[in-house]
């Protein structure tokens, strides 16, 4: 019988329980002497039943402790308590140091394996977070720069600001046009205009009044829009008024006056 | 601490030896004794008796006799059984003879340690009823395999392996 079979037979449990015959007991001890696996198994079984029996034990009164102590060591329990305390403390110190040492050793061993792994994954995680943050920062920087640029453009002293009032198609509309006379650049702030219906687009016109000549200067297409709904349209040299109409996608050659959304004189 | 290191200390029979012996085994032995006697005061008397016996006979123990724990376990069980059989023990609690170690856990009047340091009570209750009976009879009450087979009406040849399976179950629960 090999040690595995011997262990599985259940004889070691009975050995620990003290339920074997003299002959069987000696047999177990012989086997244990030759096999570390059997010795380990015996210790584990013993630990299990000690834990079990401890757990179902009622509290032992301190009187009984004193009595037992006195009977075994033959000293006065009152004195003993003090003495015991010192010894116990010393003992505790050793145990604590031992546990600490053992713990430190174990930690060290474990650290080598698991800590490296942990640290590596931590680093990876931090790297990922860092690059995500960097992305966020650069996005914010870009946005900030865009806003600053826009502010520069709007604050330019050469600007003529034209307020376009809502017209029949949408009386509540209010659009501002920033026309830089020096550069001739035209920006349209169309924040108050609703999203155009499917297949339609807003078209911006530079108007001359006498005779009435509309010139298309661009479409407020989503593609050209920034999130602030500030659009840059084509430059223009001369305009007496600006108007915005709703037109089929792609724009129209001439404005559909029934769909005039906003209009303002320079 | 291995058994050898422990015994080396205990053999000195000094203060430290007593503390070690008591701290390591008193509760365990008391658990076994109480499970048989079921009366706390009587059980404490037996525990005292048992410690005196262990202390006096330490010189007669050697490792050829088996595990040290097994040796003191036998002393404790025998002392408790002797007490049960003695004339002066008023066995008025005969009806409780069906009790096993798990019932002790459920009885609030019996003052089981409230501090269940390793949470073992809950584990113990998870054992199969068959295992509770087996461990109770074989380990706590010290029945022979034949007695266990008769009591539980199982084939004699299976007592050993069934008990092994139950102890394995316990060890899994306790992670021993």
PDB file of N, CA, C and O in Angstrom, chain B residues 30-80:
ATOM      1  N   UNK B  30     -11.804  20.226  27.299  1.00  0.00           N
ATOM      2  CA  UNK B  30     -13.049  20.574  27.972  1.00  0.00           C
ATOM      3  C   UNK B  30     -14.241  20.373  27.028  1.00  0.00           C
ATOM      4  O   UNK B  30     -15.312  19.952  27.451  1.00  0.00           O
ATOM      5  N   UNK B  31     -14.032  20.663  25.762  1.00  0.00           N
ATOM      6  CA  UNK B  31     -15.086  20.420  24.770  1.00  0.00           C
ATOM      7  C   UNK B  31     -15.482  18.953  24.736  1.00  0.00           C
ATOM      8  O   UNK B  31     -16.666  18.615  24.691  1.00  0.00           O
ATOM      9  N   UNK B  32     -14.489  18.088  24.779  1.00  0.00           N
ATOM     10  CA  UNK B  32     -14.753  16.643  24.761  1.00  0.00           C
ATOM     11  C   UNK B  32     -15.432  16.203  26.060  1.00  0.00           C
ATOM     12  O   UNK B  32     -16.442  15.485  26.040  1.00  0.00           O
ATOM     13  N   UNK B  33     -14.893  16.676  27.175  1.00  0.00           N
ATOM     14  CA  UNK B  33     -15.434  16.277  28.486  1.00  0.00           C
ATOM     15  C   UNK B  33     -16.881  16.763  28.630  1.00  0.00           C
ATOM     16  O   UNK B  33     -17.770  16.005  29.021  1.00  0.00           O
ATOM     17  N   UNK B  34     -17.098  18.015  28.263  1.00  0.00           N
ATOM     18  CA  UNK B  34     -18.438  18.576  28.424  1.00  0.00           C
ATOM     19  C   UNK B  34     -19.448  17.857  27.538  1.00  0.00           C
ATOM     20  O   UNK B  34     -20.599  17.651  27.916  1.00  0.00           O
ATOM     21  N   UNK B  35     -19.000  17.452  26.355  1.00  0.00           N
ATOM     22  CA  UNK B  35     -19.899  16.761  25.429  1.00  0.00           C
ATOM     23  C   UNK B  35     -20.372  15.425  26.013  1.00  0.00           C
ATOM     24  O   UNK B  35     -21.446  14.948  25.683  1.00  0.00           O
ATOM     25  N   UNK B  36     -19.567  14.861  26.890  1.00  0.00           N
ATOM     26  CA  UNK B  36     -19.958  13.605  27.535  1.00  0.00           C
ATOM     27  C   UNK B  36     -20.750  13.852  28.818  1.00  0.00           C
ATOM     28  O   UNK B  36     -21.772  13.235  29.066  1.00  0.00           O
ATOM     29  N   UNK B  37     -20.280  14.795  29.628  1.00  0.00           N
ATOM     30  CA  UNK B  37     -20.858  15.005  30.958  1.00  0.00           C
ATOM     31  C   UNK B  37     -22.106  15.883  30.938  1.00  0.00           C
ATOM     32  O   UNK B  37     -23.059  15.645  31.669  1.00  0.00           O
ATOM     33  N   UNK B  38     -22.069  16.921  30.109  1.00  0.00           N
ATOM     34  CA  UNK B  38     -23.206  17.828  29.922  1.00  0.00           C
ATOM     35  C   UNK B  38     -23.605  18.604  31.185  1.00  0.00           C
ATOM     36  O   UNK B  38     -24.733  19.051  31.330  1.00  0.00           O
ATOM     37  N   UNK B  39     -22.681  18.711  32.098  1.00  0.00           N
ATOM     38  CA  UNK B  39     -22.913  19.524  33.281  1.00  0.00           C
ATOM     39  C   UNK B  39     -21.631  20.292  33.506  1.00  0.00           C
ATOM     40  O   UNK B  39     -20.554  19.708  33.654  1.00  0.00           O
ATOM     41  N   UNK B  40     -21.767  21.620  33.518  1.00  0.00           N
ATOM     42  CA  UNK B  40     -20.561  22.427  33.467  1.00  0.00           C
ATOM     43  C   UNK B  40     -19.681  22.267  34.698  1.00  0.00           C
ATOM     44  O   UNK B  40     -18.471  22.113  34.588  1.00  0.00           O
ATOM     45  N   UNK B  41     -20.304  22.293  35.863  1.00  0.00           N
ATOM     46  CA  UNK B  41     -19.508  22.184  37.084  1.00  0.00           C
ATOM     47  C   UNK B  41     -18.812  20.840  37.180  1.00  0.00           C
ATOM     48  O   UNK B  41     -17.621  20.760  37.485  1.00  0.00           O
ATOM     49  N   UNK B  42     -19.580  19.802  36.910  1.00  0.00           N
ATOM     50  CA  UNK B  42     -19.001  18.451  36.938  1.00  0.00           C
ATOM     51  C   UNK B  42     -17.874  18.340  35.912  1.00  0.00           C
ATOM     52  O   UNK B  42     -16.826  17.759  36.180  1.00  0.00           O
ATOM     53  N   UNK B  43     -18.125  18.923  34.749  1.00  0.00           N
ATOM     54  CA  UNK B  43     -17.131  18.851  33.678  1.00  0.00           C
ATOM     55  C   UNK B  43     -15.847  19.574  34.080  1.00  0.00           C
ATOM     56  O   UNK B  43     -14.744  19.127  33.780  1.00  0.00           O
ATOM     57  N   UNK B  44     -15.990  20.681  34.817  1.00  0.00           N
ATOM     58  CA  UNK B  44     -14.797  21.411  35.252  1.00  0.00           C
ATOM     59  C   UNK B  44     -14.014  20.610  36.286  1.00  0.00           C
ATOM     60  O   UNK B  44     -12.774  20.636  36.300  1.00  0.00           O
ATOM     61  N   UNK B  45     -14.738  19.885  37.123  1.00  0.00           N
ATOM     62  CA  UNK B  45     -14.059  19.000  38.080  1.00  0.00           C
ATOM     63  C   UNK B  45     -13.250  17.942  37.340  1.00  0.00           C
ATOM     64  O   UNK B  45     -12.102  17.652  37.697  1.00  0.00           O
ATOM     65  N   UNK B  46     -13.880  17.375  36.309  1.00  0.00           N
ATOM     66  CA  UNK B  46     -13.194  16.336  35.542  1.00  0.00           C
ATOM     67  C   UNK B  46     -11.977  16.923  34.833  1.00  0.00           C
ATOM     68  O   UNK B  46     -10.909  16.307  34.802  1.00  0.00           O
ATOM     69  N   UNK B  47     -12.120  18.123  34.316  1.00  0.00           N
ATOM     70  CA  UNK B  47     -10.996  18.764  33.625  1.00  0.00           C
ATOM     71  C   UNK B  47      -9.795  18.907  34.568  1.00  0.00           C
ATOM     72  O   UNK B  47      -8.655  18.629  34.195  1.00  0.00           O
ATOM     73  N   UNK B  48     -10.107  19.311  35.776  1.00  0.00           N
ATOM     74  CA  UNK B  48      -9.038  19.468  36.782  1.00  0.00           C
ATOM     75  C   UNK B  48      -8.358  18.128  37.041  1.00  0.00           C
ATOM     76  O   UNK B  48      -7.124  18.035  37.036  1.00  0.00           O
ATOM     77  N   UNK B  49      -9.179  17.127  37.228  1.00  0.00           N
ATOM     78  CA  UNK B  49      -8.690  15.762  37.441  1.00  0.00           C
ATOM     79  C   UNK B  49      -7.776  15.339  36.285  1.00  0.00           C
ATOM     80  O   UNK B  49      -6.705  14.762  36.489  1.00  0.00           O
ATOM     81  N   UNK B  50      -8.215  15.629  35.087  1.00  0.00           N
ATOM     82  CA  UNK B  50      -7.478  15.236  33.884  1.00  0.00           C
ATOM     83  C   UNK B  50      -6.113  15.928  33.828  1.00  0.00           C
ATOM     84  O   UNK B  50      -5.100  15.303  33.534  1.00  0.00           O
ATOM     85  N   UNK B  51      -6.082  17.215  34.148  1.00  0.00           N
ATOM     86  CA  UNK B  51      -4.801  17.934  34.099  1.00  0.00           C
ATOM     87  C   UNK B  51      -3.826  17.380  35.142  1.00  0.00           C
ATOM     88  O   UNK B  51      -2.627  17.274  34.880  1.00  0.00           O
ATOM     89  N   UNK B  52      -4.360  17.039  36.289  1.00  0.00           N
ATOM     90  CA  UNK B  52      -3.496  16.461  37.329  1.00  0.00           C
ATOM     91  C   UNK B  52      -2.906  15.150  36.827  1.00  0.00           C
ATOM     92  O   UNK B  52      -1.706  14.886  36.958  1.00  0.00           O
ATOM     93  N   UNK B  53      -3.766  14.337  36.211  1.00  0.00           N
ATOM     94  CA  UNK B  53      -3.326  13.044  35.685  1.00  0.00           C
ATOM     95  C   UNK B  53      -2.256  13.214  34.599  1.00  0.00           C
ATOM     96  O   UNK B  53      -1.243  12.517  34.590  1.00  0.00           O
ATOM     97  N   UNK B  54      -2.498  14.162  33.690  1.00  0.00           N
ATOM     98  CA  UNK B  54      -1.524  14.395  32.614  1.00  0.00           C
ATOM     99  C   UNK B  54      -0.180  14.798  33.207  1.00  0.00           C
ATOM    100  O   UNK B  54       0.873  14.273  32.856  1.00  0.00           O
ATOM    101  N   UNK B  55      -0.242  15.726  34.139  1.00  0.00           N
ATOM    102  CA  UNK B  55       0.972  16.296  34.754  1.00  0.00           C
ATOM    103  C   UNK B  55       1.781  15.207  35.468  1.00  0.00           C
ATOM    104  O   UNK B  55       3.001  15.137  35.326  1.00  0.00           O
ATOM    105  N   UNK B  56       1.033  14.367  36.201  1.00  0.00           N
ATOM    106  CA  UNK B  56       1.695  13.308  36.979  1.00  0.00           C
ATOM    107  C   UNK B  56       2.310  12.255  36.076  1.00  0.00           C
ATOM    108  O   UNK B  56       3.329  11.656  36.421  1.00  0.00           O
ATOM    109  N   UNK B  57       1.658  11.991  34.967  1.00  0.00           N
ATOM    110  CA  UNK B  57       2.097  10.885  34.119  1.00  0.00           C
ATOM    111  C   UNK B  57       2.921  11.313  32.906  1.00  0.00           C
ATOM    112  O   UNK B  57       3.190  10.511  32.024  1.00  0.00           O
ATOM    113  N   UNK B  58       3.277  12.606  32.872  1.00  0.00           N
ATOM    114  CA  UNK B  58       4.039  13.112  31.727  1.00  0.00           C
ATOM    115  C   UNK B  58       5.258  12.242  31.429  1.00  0.00           C
ATOM    116  O   UNK B  58       5.580  11.979  30.275  1.00  0.00           O
ATOM    117  N   UNK B  59       5.909  11.782  32.497  1.00  0.00           N
ATOM    118  CA  UNK B  59       7.146  11.011  32.313  1.00  0.00           C
ATOM    119  C   UNK B  59       6.897   9.677  31.628  1.00  0.00           C
ATOM    120  O   UNK B  59       7.785   9.126  30.989  1.00  0.00           O
ATOM    121  N   UNK B  60       5.673   9.196  31.787  1.00  0.00           N
ATOM    122  CA  UNK B  60       5.392   7.884  31.195  1.00  0.00           C
ATOM    123  C   UNK B  60       5.000   7.989  29.723  1.00  0.00           C
ATOM    124  O   UNK B  60       4.905   6.988  29.024  1.00  0.00           O
ATOM    125  N   UNK B  61       4.763   9.228  29.281  1.00  0.00           N
ATOM    126  CA  UNK B  61       4.430   9.378  27.855  1.00  0.00           C
ATOM    127  C   UNK B  61       5.693   9.447  27.023  1.00  0.00           C
ATOM    128  O   UNK B  61       6.672  10.100  27.385  1.00  0.00           O
ATOM    129  N   UNK B  62       5.683   8.737  25.908  1.00  0.00           N
ATOM    130  CA  UNK B  62       6.713   8.982  24.894  1.00  0.00           C
ATOM    131  C   UNK B  62       6.073   8.837  23.529  1.00  0.00           C
ATOM    132  O   UNK B  62       4.954   8.302  23.403  1.00  0.00           O
ATOM    133  N   UNK B  63       6.756   9.293  22.515  1.00  0.00           N
ATOM    134  CA  UNK B  63       6.111   9.396  21.203  1.00  0.00           C
ATOM    135  C   UNK B  63       5.811   8.042  20.570  1.00  0.00           C
ATOM    136  O   UNK B  63       5.081   7.981  19.589  1.00  0.00           O
ATOM    137  N   UNK B  64       6.358   6.982  21.143  1.00  0.00           N
ATOM    138  CA  UNK B  64       5.995   5.651  20.642  1.00  0.00           C
ATOM    139  C   UNK B  64       4.546   5.311  20.978  1.00  0.00           C
ATOM    140  O   UNK B  64       3.971   4.398  20.407  1.00  0.00           O
ATOM    141  N   UNK B  65       3.992   6.049  21.913  1.00  0.00           N
ATOM    142  CA  UNK B  65       2.603   5.785  22.313  1.00  0.00           C
ATOM    143  C   UNK B  65       1.594   6.482  21.404  1.00  0.00           C
ATOM    144  O   UNK B  65       0.398   6.378  21.619  1.00  0.00           O
ATOM    145  N   UNK B  66       2.088   7.216  20.416  1.00  0.00           N
ATOM    146  CA  UNK B  66       1.174   7.939  19.532  1.00  0.00           C
ATOM    147  C   UNK B  66       1.302   9.431  19.743  1.00  0.00           C
ATOM    148  O   UNK B  66       2.214   9.898  20.435  1.00  0.00           O
ATOM    149  N   UNK B  67       0.374  10.173  19.170  1.00  0.00           N
ATOM    150  CA  UNK B  67       0.403  11.623  19.316  1.00  0.00           C
ATOM    151  C   UNK B  67       0.151  12.021  20.761  1.00  0.00           C
ATOM    152  O   UNK B  67      -0.642  11.376  21.462  1.00  0.00           O
ATOM    153  N   UNK B  68       0.796  13.117  21.168  1.00  0.00           N
ATOM    154  CA  UNK B  68       0.577  13.614  22.519  1.00  0.00           C
ATOM    155  C   UNK B  68      -0.899  13.974  22.716  1.00  0.00           C
ATOM    156  O   UNK B  68      -1.497  13.653  23.738  1.00  0.00           O
ATOM    157  N   UNK B  69      -1.470  14.599  21.699  1.00  0.00           N
ATOM    158  CA  UNK B  69      -2.887  14.972  21.796  1.00  0.00           C
ATOM    159  C   UNK B  69      -3.755  13.737  21.983  1.00  0.00           C
ATOM    160  O   UNK B  69      -4.698  13.739  22.783  1.00  0.00           O
ATOM    161  N   UNK B  70      -3.449  12.664  21.258  1.00  0.00           N
ATOM    162  CA  UNK B  70      -4.226  11.434  21.376  1.00  0.00           C
ATOM    163  C   UNK B  70      -4.130  10.867  22.799  1.00  0.00           C
ATOM    164  O   UNK B  70      -5.121  10.403  23.362  1.00  0.00           O
ATOM    165  N   UNK B  71      -2.931  10.970  23.332  1.00  0.00           N
ATOM    166  CA  UNK B  71      -2.708  10.466  24.691  1.00  0.00           C
ATOM    167  C   UNK B  71      -3.571  11.221  25.714  1.00  0.00           C
ATOM    168  O   UNK B  71      -4.277  10.620  26.510  1.00  0.00           O
ATOM    169  N   UNK B  72      -3.553  12.551  25.659  1.00  0.00           N
ATOM    170  CA  UNK B  72      -4.336  13.329  26.633  1.00  0.00           C
ATOM    171  C   UNK B  72      -5.830  13.255  26.318  1.00  0.00           C
ATOM    172  O   UNK B  72      -6.661  13.320  27.205  1.00  0.00           O
ATOM    173  N   UNK B  73      -6.166  13.079  25.045  1.00  0.00           N
ATOM    174  CA  UNK B  73      -7.569  12.924  24.660  1.00  0.00           C
ATOM    175  C   UNK B  73      -8.141  11.660  25.303  1.00  0.00           C
ATOM    176  O   UNK B  73      -9.254  11.669  25.839  1.00  0.00           O
ATOM    177  N   UNK B  74      -7.360  10.598  25.263  1.00  0.00           N
ATOM    178  CA  UNK B  74      -7.804   9.346  25.884  1.00  0.00           C
ATOM    179  C   UNK B  74      -7.970   9.492  27.390  1.00  0.00           C
ATOM    180  O   UNK B  74      -8.938   8.985  27.962  1.00  0.00           O
ATOM    181  N   UNK B  75      -7.033  10.211  28.003  1.00  0.00           N
ATOM    182  CA  UNK B  75      -7.139  10.437  29.453  1.00  0.00           C
ATOM    183  C   UNK B  75      -8.436  11.192  29.766  1.00  0.00           C
ATOM    184  O   UNK B  75      -9.180  10.840  30.681  1.00  0.00           O
ATOM    185  N   UNK B  76      -8.728  12.218  28.953  1.00  0.00           N
ATOM    186  CA  UNK B  76      -9.913  13.044  29.184  1.00  0.00           C
ATOM    187  C   UNK B  76     -11.200  12.239  28.983  1.00  0.00           C
ATOM    188  O   UNK B  76     -12.117  12.296  29.801  1.00  0.00           O
ATOM    189  N   UNK B  77     -11.261  11.505  27.872  1.00  0.00           N
ATOM    190  CA  UNK B  77     -12.468  10.715  27.597  1.00  0.00           C
ATOM    191  C   UNK B  77     -12.700   9.671  28.685  1.00  0.00           C
ATOM    192  O   UNK B  77     -13.814   9.506  29.171  1.00  0.00           O
ATOM    193  N   UNK B  78     -11.600   8.992  29.065  1.00  0.00           N
ATOM    194  CA  UNK B  78     -11.749   7.944  30.069  1.00  0.00           C
ATOM    195  C   UNK B  78     -12.203   8.513  31.406  1.00  0.00           C
ATOM    196  O   UNK B  78     -13.049   7.927  32.082  1.00  0.00           O
ATOM    197  N   UNK B  79     -11.644   9.679  31.760  1.00  0.00           N
ATOM    198  CA  UNK B  79     -12.023  10.292  33.031  1.00  0.00           C
ATOM    199  C   UNK B  79     -13.494  10.688  33.014  1.00  0.00           C
ATOM    200  O   UNK B  79     -14.213  10.501  34.007  1.00  0.00           O
ATOM    201  N   UNK B  80     -13.941  11.224  31.876  1.00  0.00           N
ATOM    202  CA  UNK B  80     -15.336  11.644  31.774  1.00  0.00           C
ATOM    203  C   UNK B  80     -16.265  10.438  31.818  1.00  0.00           C
ATOM    204  O   UNK B  80     -17.317  10.471  32.482  1.00  0.00           O
TER     205      UNK B  80
END
